[in-house]
XYZ file of C-alpha atoms in Angstrom:
597
model
C 41.345 42.609 29.771
C 39.883 44.601 26.894
C 36.148 44.196 26.570
C 34.851 41.744 23.980
C 32.266 44.151 22.563
C 33.128 45.510 19.161
C 33.914 49.172 18.912
C 35.077 51.321 16.075
C 38.666 52.400 16.385
C 38.846 56.047 17.322
C 40.984 58.149 15.031
C 43.653 59.767 17.154
C 44.042 63.479 17.503
C 46.386 65.265 15.108
C 46.816 68.519 16.994
C 50.345 67.520 17.907
C 52.696 70.065 19.336
C 55.640 69.370 17.024
C 57.584 72.534 17.814
C 57.081 72.082 21.549
C 58.282 68.495 21.271
C 61.315 69.558 19.250
C 62.179 72.105 21.955
C 61.847 69.344 24.543
C 64.645 67.445 22.803
C 67.081 70.393 22.999
C 68.131 69.746 26.640
C 69.375 66.306 25.594
C 71.612 67.946 22.968
C 72.876 70.650 25.320
C 74.379 68.034 27.627
C 76.952 67.379 24.891
C 76.994 70.746 23.144
C 80.719 70.540 22.350
C 80.273 67.122 20.726
C 77.235 68.339 18.809
C 79.104 71.412 17.528
C 82.108 69.307 16.515
C 79.808 66.821 14.736
C 78.160 69.684 12.835
C 81.595 71.037 11.903
C 82.517 67.640 10.484
C 79.227 67.662 8.590
C 79.972 71.047 6.968
C 83.528 69.991 6.032
C 82.164 66.778 4.542
C 79.715 68.702 2.378
C 82.385 71.198 1.297
C 84.439 68.223 0.107
C 81.391 66.667 -1.569
C 80.520 69.858 -3.459
C 84.189 70.258 -4.405
C 84.121 66.936 -6.281
C 82.050 68.227 -9.286
C 84.161 71.394 -9.349
C 87.298 69.262 -9.575
C 85.617 67.099 -12.214
C 84.884 70.233 -14.286
C 88.579 71.143 -14.149
C 89.573 67.688 -15.340
C 87.162 67.723 -18.312
C 88.091 71.276 -19.308
C 91.812 70.426 -19.101
C 91.356 67.411 -21.335
C 89.186 69.396 -23.756
C 91.199 72.620 -24.098
C 94.782 71.884 -22.969
C 95.862 68.524 -24.355
C 99.535 69.523 -24.077
C 99.214 69.521 -20.256
C 97.432 66.167 -20.138
C 100.386 64.456 -18.405
C 100.717 67.003 -15.564
C 97.500 68.897 -14.864
C 94.876 66.103 -14.969
C 96.990 63.937 -12.675
C 96.966 66.683 -10.028
C 93.245 67.186 -10.504
C 92.594 63.450 -10.352
C 94.555 63.226 -7.111
C 92.571 66.170 -5.764
C 89.344 64.483 -6.926
C 90.244 61.304 -5.041
C 91.338 63.250 -1.956
C 88.060 65.174 -1.804
C 86.065 61.944 -1.980
C 88.238 60.473 0.768
C 87.827 63.571 2.961
C 84.051 63.523 2.412
C 83.839 59.917 3.636
C 86.272 60.541 6.507
C 84.377 63.575 7.857
C 81.094 61.675 7.513
C 82.360 58.767 9.604
C 83.982 61.093 12.141
C 80.648 62.897 12.493
C 78.893 59.564 13.157
C 81.427 58.523 15.800
C 81.326 61.866 17.613
C 77.526 62.113 17.551
C 76.904 58.538 18.710
C 77.386 59.489 22.388
C 74.861 62.335 22.047
C 72.240 60.131 20.407
C 72.456 57.133 22.716
C 72.700 59.266 25.847
C 69.475 61.009 24.775
C 67.749 57.623 24.386
C 69.012 56.532 27.780
C 67.908 59.722 29.535
C 64.466 59.751 27.940
C 63.880 56.082 28.772
C 64.883 56.734 32.373
C 62.746 59.860 32.564
C 59.654 58.087 31.216
C 60.023 55.121 33.567
C 60.540 57.487 36.500
C 57.443 59.427 35.453
C 55.388 56.230 35.200
C 56.438 55.325 38.747
C 55.207 58.715 39.976
C 51.744 58.118 38.559
C 48.932 57.065 40.855
C 47.546 53.564 41.202
C 44.411 54.682 39.348
C 46.526 55.574 36.290
C 48.089 52.107 36.169
C 44.777 50.355 36.719
C 43.195 52.255 33.824
C 46.087 52.058 31.348
C 47.050 48.877 29.465
C 50.633 47.770 30.118
C 51.076 46.403 26.586
C 50.060 49.726 25.022
C 52.300 51.682 27.403
C 55.300 49.470 26.610
C 54.797 49.896 22.854
C 54.339 53.673 23.193
C 57.489 53.853 25.326
C 59.456 51.817 22.791
C 58.345 53.949 19.840
C 58.775 57.224 21.721
C 62.312 56.471 22.884
C 63.285 55.321 19.417
C 61.771 58.484 17.964
C 64.300 60.738 19.742
C 67.181 58.773 18.249
C 65.503 58.851 14.833
C 64.924 62.602 15.051
C 68.575 63.248 15.851
C 69.600 60.953 13.001
C 67.334 62.755 10.542
C 68.499 66.193 11.629
C 72.215 65.397 11.794
C 72.632 62.888 8.990
C 69.941 63.917 6.510
C 68.197 67.268 6.825
C 71.096 69.515 7.839
C 73.533 67.916 5.321
C 71.019 68.442 2.500
C 70.498 72.076 3.530
C 74.250 72.716 3.669
C 74.751 71.093 0.283
C 71.906 73.131 -1.247
C 73.468 76.322 0.108
C 76.929 75.551 -1.277
C 75.584 74.506 -4.696
C 73.359 77.605 -4.827
C 76.350 79.863 -4.169
C 78.356 78.216 -6.980
C 75.490 78.278 -9.483
C 74.665 81.940 -8.855
C 78.313 82.968 -8.961
C 79.470 81.037 -12.028
C 76.376 80.643 -14.246
C 73.270 82.501 -15.442
C 70.473 82.764 -12.856
C 68.283 80.417 -14.935
C 70.237 77.404 -13.619
C 69.660 78.300 -9.959
C 66.047 79.208 -10.749
C 65.316 75.832 -12.393
C 67.179 73.906 -9.683
C 65.549 75.512 -6.674
C 62.193 75.902 -8.430
C 62.152 72.141 -8.906
C 63.120 71.686 -5.262
C 60.340 74.033 -4.122
C 57.698 72.150 -6.157
C 59.056 68.839 -4.861
C 58.950 69.967 -1.223
C 55.435 71.426 -1.595
C 54.124 68.217 -3.146
C 55.836 66.073 -0.507
C 54.493 68.088 2.412
C 50.911 68.067 1.098
C 50.937 64.339 0.426
C 52.662 63.422 3.671
C 50.237 65.498 5.748
C 47.342 63.824 3.955
C 48.729 60.419 4.930
C 49.344 61.216 8.615
C 45.872 60.271 9.881
C 46.325 56.771 8.516
C 49.688 56.512 10.243
C 48.199 57.608 13.574
C 45.443 55.021 13.236
C 48.017 52.345 12.423
C 49.927 53.253 15.598
C 46.764 53.073 17.696
C 45.834 49.674 16.285
C 49.415 48.444 16.663
C 49.408 49.376 20.373
C 45.960 47.830 20.818
C 47.013 44.561 19.195
C 50.207 44.451 21.249
C 48.222 45.022 24.422
C 45.743 42.255 23.551
C 48.577 39.799 22.927
C 50.370 40.626 26.189
C 47.103 40.685 28.133
C 46.150 37.216 26.905
C 49.590 35.844 27.843
C 49.586 37.477 31.283
C 46.150 35.917 31.854
C 47.301 32.578 30.410
C 45.702 30.502 33.159
C 42.337 32.262 32.838
C 42.369 31.669 29.084
C 42.962 27.962 29.691
C 40.329 27.732 32.439
C 37.628 28.763 29.967
C 39.070 27.246 26.739
C 39.098 30.709 25.200
C 42.212 30.464 23.023
C 40.072 30.924 19.895
C 38.388 33.978 21.415
C 41.757 35.586 22.169
C 43.048 34.810 18.673
C 39.843 36.175 17.124
C 40.116 39.447 19.076
C 43.782 39.779 18.173
C 43.153 38.995 14.495
C 40.241 41.451 14.343
C 42.522 44.277 15.453
C 45.294 43.153 13.094
C 42.745 43.031 10.268
C 41.926 46.708 10.843
C 45.654 47.470 11.066
C 46.249 45.604 7.790
C 43.626 47.684 5.990
C 45.179 50.972 7.063
C 48.682 49.635 6.330
C 47.701 48.744 2.737
C 46.050 52.142 2.302
C 49.198 53.810 3.643
C 51.439 51.836 1.272
C 49.237 52.692 -1.725
C 49.384 56.408 -0.986
C 53.149 56.102 -0.453
C 53.545 54.651 -3.954
C 51.542 57.568 -5.365
C 53.782 59.979 -3.464
C 56.965 58.286 -4.712
C 55.785 58.409 -8.333
C 54.907 62.107 -8.056
C 58.322 62.883 -6.580
C 60.114 60.971 -9.346
C 58.096 62.796 -11.999
C 59.006 66.222 -10.581
C 62.695 65.297 -10.438
C 62.666 63.898 -13.994
C 61.089 67.083 -15.367
C 63.525 69.340 -13.477
C 66.635 67.420 -14.542
C 65.468 67.270 -18.161
C 64.848 71.033 -18.310
C 68.177 71.998 -16.757
C 70.159 69.563 -18.948
C 68.340 70.925 -22.023
C 69.371 74.483 -21.119
C 72.952 73.421 -20.324
C 73.361 71.389 -23.525
C 72.021 74.294 -25.579
C 74.538 76.677 -23.939
C 77.365 74.243 -24.769
C 76.304 74.135 -28.422
C 76.219 77.949 -28.531
C 79.663 78.167 -26.927
C 78.365 79.915 -23.796
C 79.300 77.017 -21.512
C 82.199 74.580 -21.530
C 81.751 70.836 -21.639
C 83.274 70.671 -18.164
C 80.588 73.070 -16.895
C 77.878 70.833 -18.311
C 79.454 67.844 -16.568
C 79.639 69.841 -13.326
C 75.996 70.952 -13.541
C 74.988 67.357 -14.247
C 77.045 66.144 -11.282
C 75.437 68.796 -9.072
C 71.997 67.634 -10.170
C 72.857 64.050 -9.303
C 74.254 65.067 -5.922
C 71.238 67.224 -5.110
C 68.409 65.088 -6.437
C 69.671 61.749 -5.171
C 69.366 62.874 -1.527
C 66.308 64.940 -2.496
C 64.718 61.741 -3.756
C 65.004 60.410 -0.195
C 63.825 63.711 1.307
C 60.230 62.563 0.934
C 61.012 59.432 2.908
C 62.912 61.531 5.450
C 60.021 63.961 5.812
C 57.487 61.154 6.187
C 59.700 59.403 8.708
C 60.230 62.688 10.520
C 56.474 63.252 10.748
C 55.954 59.698 11.988
C 58.778 60.239 14.448
C 57.155 63.429 15.713
C 53.859 61.557 16.061
C 55.537 58.812 18.100
C 57.429 61.394 20.136
C 54.213 63.259 20.807
C 52.767 60.194 22.542
C 55.664 60.096 24.978
C 55.755 63.824 25.691
C 52.000 63.861 26.263
C 52.558 61.070 28.759
C 55.300 63.116 30.443
C 52.930 66.098 30.599
C 50.351 64.074 32.508
C 50.469 65.133 36.147
C 50.263 62.470 38.879
C 46.975 62.342 40.729
C 48.815 62.034 44.064
C 51.539 64.648 44.554
C 53.676 65.866 47.428
C 53.039 69.373 48.649
C 55.835 71.862 47.839
C 58.621 71.518 50.419
C 56.766 68.703 52.192
C 58.790 67.337 55.144
C 59.578 63.691 55.725
C 57.316 61.697 58.017
C 58.733 61.348 61.521
C 57.564 58.206 63.264
C 58.157 58.381 67.022
C 55.512 55.965 68.293
C 53.499 54.895 65.252
C 49.940 55.799 66.207
C 47.545 55.764 63.245
C 44.272 57.680 63.249
C 41.544 57.697 60.612
C 39.398 60.741 61.332
C 35.984 61.085 59.634
C 37.397 59.549 56.457
C 35.275 59.701 53.314
C 36.342 57.945 50.138
C 35.063 56.461 46.883
C 36.927 55.127 43.849
C 34.307 56.810 41.673
C 32.197 59.821 42.499
C 29.005 57.769 42.321
C 30.304 54.853 44.411
C 31.151 55.793 47.988
C 33.213 53.183 49.883
C 33.925 54.767 53.297
C 31.430 56.933 55.147
C 32.820 59.129 57.938
C 35.080 56.349 59.236
C 36.911 57.096 62.474
C 39.433 54.589 63.776
C 42.544 54.726 65.952
C 45.336 52.136 65.917
C 47.384 52.782 69.085
C 51.160 52.773 68.831
C 52.648 49.305 69.166
C 49.228 47.611 69.131
C 47.652 45.169 66.714
C 44.254 46.090 65.295
C 42.375 43.739 63.005
C 39.699 44.885 60.565
C 37.070 42.374 59.481
C 33.871 42.475 57.495
C 32.178 41.137 54.416
C 33.599 41.609 50.903
C 33.160 45.201 49.760
C 33.043 46.588 53.289
C 36.161 48.716 52.617
C 38.832 46.704 54.470
C 41.562 46.733 51.785
C 40.716 50.346 50.970
C 42.134 51.304 54.382
C 45.544 49.912 53.374
C 45.485 51.713 50.013
C 44.618 55.004 51.679
C 47.266 54.520 54.356
C 49.871 53.908 51.630
C 48.463 56.989 49.894
C 47.763 55.196 46.640
C 44.651 57.385 46.770
C 43.822 60.513 48.749
C 40.763 60.663 50.982
C 37.875 62.747 49.645
C 36.922 63.836 53.150
C 38.472 63.763 56.619
C 42.128 62.898 57.152
C 44.585 60.156 58.123
C 47.259 60.902 60.733
C 50.428 59.097 61.790
C 51.750 60.429 65.096
C 49.622 63.522 64.530
C 50.974 64.214 61.015
C 48.508 64.357 58.140
C 49.929 61.886 55.612
C 49.018 64.297 52.772
C 51.443 66.842 54.256
C 54.538 64.584 54.234
C 56.502 63.056 51.378
C 55.178 59.860 49.849
C 58.657 58.349 49.915
C 59.028 58.757 53.689
C 55.457 57.552 54.297
C 55.955 54.324 52.349
C 59.372 53.773 53.865
C 57.686 53.640 57.272
C 55.160 50.974 56.250
C 55.660 47.314 55.415
C 52.896 45.286 53.773
C 52.097 41.667 53.024
C 49.418 41.941 50.313
C 46.696 39.437 49.607
C 47.853 39.009 46.002
C 51.624 38.788 46.120
C 53.271 39.583 42.773
C 56.975 38.785 42.439
C 59.569 39.895 39.901
C 60.706 37.382 37.297
C 64.004 37.180 39.155
C 65.678 34.979 41.739
C 64.330 34.310 45.204
C 67.292 36.260 46.579
C 66.382 39.321 44.484
C 62.706 39.177 45.478
C 63.421 38.745 49.162
C 66.192 41.342 49.214
C 63.781 43.822 47.600
C 62.544 44.614 51.088
C 66.017 45.799 52.077
C 68.491 46.084 49.165
C 71.532 46.317 51.455
C 70.590 43.217 53.493
C 73.285 40.608 54.017
C 72.873 36.914 53.283
C 72.582 36.321 57.027
C 69.701 38.815 57.190
C 67.971 37.051 54.300
C 68.327 33.640 55.914
C 66.986 34.894 59.242
C 63.939 36.457 57.573
C 63.369 33.258 55.589
C 63.455 31.181 58.773
C 60.995 33.489 60.504
C 58.654 33.236 57.500
C 59.058 29.421 57.444
C 60.390 29.397 53.892
C 64.066 28.610 54.566
C 63.519 24.851 54.369
C 61.675 25.200 51.063
C 64.520 27.295 49.576
C 67.133 24.799 50.775
C 65.392 21.960 48.913
C 65.388 23.779 45.571
C 68.119 22.704 43.081
C 69.224 26.307 42.586
C 68.435 27.426 46.134
C 68.448 31.197 46.505
C 69.220 31.565 42.781
C 65.919 29.960 41.725
C 64.060 32.172 39.247
C 60.402 32.449 40.276
C 58.920 33.134 36.820
C 56.670 35.902 35.498
C 54.725 37.373 38.452
C 56.029 34.465 40.566
C 53.990 31.854 38.680
C 56.521 29.089 39.416
C 55.650 29.311 43.108
C 52.430 28.283 44.783
C 50.198 30.894 46.393
C 51.416 29.921 49.854
C 55.074 30.072 48.828
C 54.601 33.535 47.331
C 52.921 34.770 50.504
C 55.771 33.448 52.631
C 58.249 35.316 50.416
C 56.150 38.465 50.923
C 56.116 37.912 54.696
C 59.890 37.441 54.767
C 60.306 40.585 52.673
C 58.209 42.606 55.118
C 60.145 41.177 58.068
C 63.397 42.170 56.368
C 62.228 45.751 55.832
C 61.651 46.215 59.593
C 59.274 49.206 59.322
C 57.570 50.765 62.362
C 54.123 50.086 60.821
C 52.984 46.745 59.396
C 49.950 45.873 57.273
C 48.869 42.271 56.732
C 46.187 42.120 54.035
C 44.874 38.542 54.131
C 48.500 37.549 54.712
C 47.804 33.860 55.396
C 44.876 33.280 53.041
C 46.858 30.934 50.754
C 48.468 28.831 53.483
C 47.524 25.431 54.782
C 46.353 25.176 58.390
C 49.667 23.881 59.810
C 51.790 26.535 58.086
C 49.207 29.179 58.900
C 49.416 28.482 62.620
C 53.244 28.539 62.505
C 53.325 31.811 60.556
C 50.593 33.266 62.734
C 52.901 32.867 65.723
C 55.680 34.492 63.689
C 53.453 37.405 62.727
C 52.507 37.907 66.349
C 56.203 37.971 67.265
C 57.009 40.393 64.440
C 54.062 42.609 65.277
C 55.058 42.794 68.919
C 57.166 45.934 68.505
C 55.186 47.432 65.626
C 51.915 49.209 65.033
C 50.048 46.587 63.057
C 46.929 46.665 60.913
C 45.563 43.233 59.998
C 42.937 42.981 57.288
C 41.394 39.563 57.697
C 38.695 37.388 56.284
C 39.484 34.288 58.336
C 38.569 35.296 61.879
C 40.584 32.499 63.495
C 43.764 34.353 62.532
C 42.984 37.506 64.536
C 41.522 36.232 67.826
C 44.617 37.483 69.694
C 44.524 41.009 68.238
C 44.509 43.859 70.767
C 41.377 45.151 69.101
C 39.046 43.976 66.341
C 37.098 46.453 64.194
C 34.058 45.279 62.249
C 33.244 47.211 59.053
C 29.934 47.103 57.251
C 29.289 49.174 54.113
C 32.200 51.495 54.918
C 31.234 52.189 58.527
C 32.551 50.921 61.868
C 29.683 48.945 63.395
C 31.517 47.096 66.209
C 34.843 47.378 67.955
C 36.487 45.440 70.799
C 38.414 42.295 71.713
C 37.445 38.855 70.446
C 35.665 37.786 73.661
C 33.913 41.140 74.006
C 32.610 41.038 70.448
C 31.353 37.483 70.835
C 29.494 38.594 73.930
C 27.741 41.346 71.959
C 26.139 38.691 69.728
C 26.180 41.124 66.811
C 27.858 41.236 63.382
C 31.154 39.723 64.566
C 29.470 36.901 66.462
C 27.396 36.070 63.369
C 30.512 35.990 61.145
C 32.350 33.836 63.683
C 29.522 31.327 63.920
C 29.228 31.134 60.128
C 32.958 30.448 59.683
C 32.986 27.873 62.455
C 30.203 25.961 60.737
C 32.038 26.129 57.394
C 35.254 24.775 58.925
C 33.401 21.914 60.587
C 31.961 20.866 57.233
């Protein structure tokens, strides 16, 4: 959980790579280039129809003003044309939306899939250091940002640019340059003001995003650790931490809203001045006979058509900048390289016998905290080797290194003579089955969780594995049987029930190498003895590494290795180690006394 000490929120970096991020979106568009081109064509046709409406309106007004004798024929045709152009504008707009929908939602789908895939390629260290709540919020905002960007570009920015171009052509062709100068001068001042103000506000938006992610992470973290919160009556502490972060977020949100109001007022003032000036010039030209009344109506209609969407351009620009900021978070995440990577053209691991050899292995989770010191250990093919020792001796680290969650900092680990760093991670992990000490299950059914070990397993396979793990009777007694949902992280099951599910899952996988990391630590004595016999049967044809705290569970191992401070200090069978009267014998005697009491 996040530390309780107060710390000032760090203002996020603003050196975003907007153009690089925009280029990263292009591949999503290219998948449907024909749809995108057709959607843009519909957009242009829609704007041609939209710009044609004021032109048609000018014709109607001029006809009524100068040719009253044709009022029965000509205006009717123009009115019909006016209505048709409005209809075509709406029709092409809707057609554009329908055609572009596939492009937009496919982009969201592909980016979501790509980010999740990338997160799964990251090392265990990455996931231990990052906060899941913050990642989920960043992922949500980032995925949504791609859809928003495409919406802004296709439905707002490009249509406005096309409309400006068409109106500019008409103004320059039909009227004195002063009209185009005033119109686009006003637009230039508006855009300059909007960009300066929006850039000024971006730091506050970044800080709001950071605080939003932090608050979301604190809320999720407190719920995930629900039992711990209750153990220590710390509901008020969790609420205070959450409210403290939200209080900071509220301050920046109010500041952001205040500056937005200032921006909106400035934009409205620029538009009001521009429209007033151009209508003054147009009205004066009408009075002097240099412009028809229909032309004045057309210019006024153009102003309304241009400045109404221009009034929202500030909002579009701000939203676009926020979108780029959100997108930047995701693309920075995608740029982060996994700590553990396959070598180029790495072959798959080939397991013939299953011999495992740790050779002069050095490792530490941090540079200043060494865990293993020159450890050398061989687990013969088809044999069961147990590793014991006090907490912190490095027992579970062996399993993490064997799974290649981390790479050794010195020495090497071999399986059948193959350095595990030289083969693909996928093939390595496919060859190993594990029953972890802390079994975490999906918030799904028992069938889903058990079948996770072998997705193509039949119901008969599942039932056999459940019987071998001594959980079949428990499942049969449940009201929903195999369809029982186990809850978040398996919280609806006891520790022993979760471990039996994990054991059944490992049995179902049938890998050549098995790891049992305190696999029976949550079981009662009767069930433990029954499952111990099962594990011995399962391990019979496998190379098995048992990491144990309770020594009574590994007395029948082919070999027992005693670790102390990351070094092998004793090695042998149970009777041989007792005879040495060393570390193992001392641990055995201590546990025997504890069990007797």
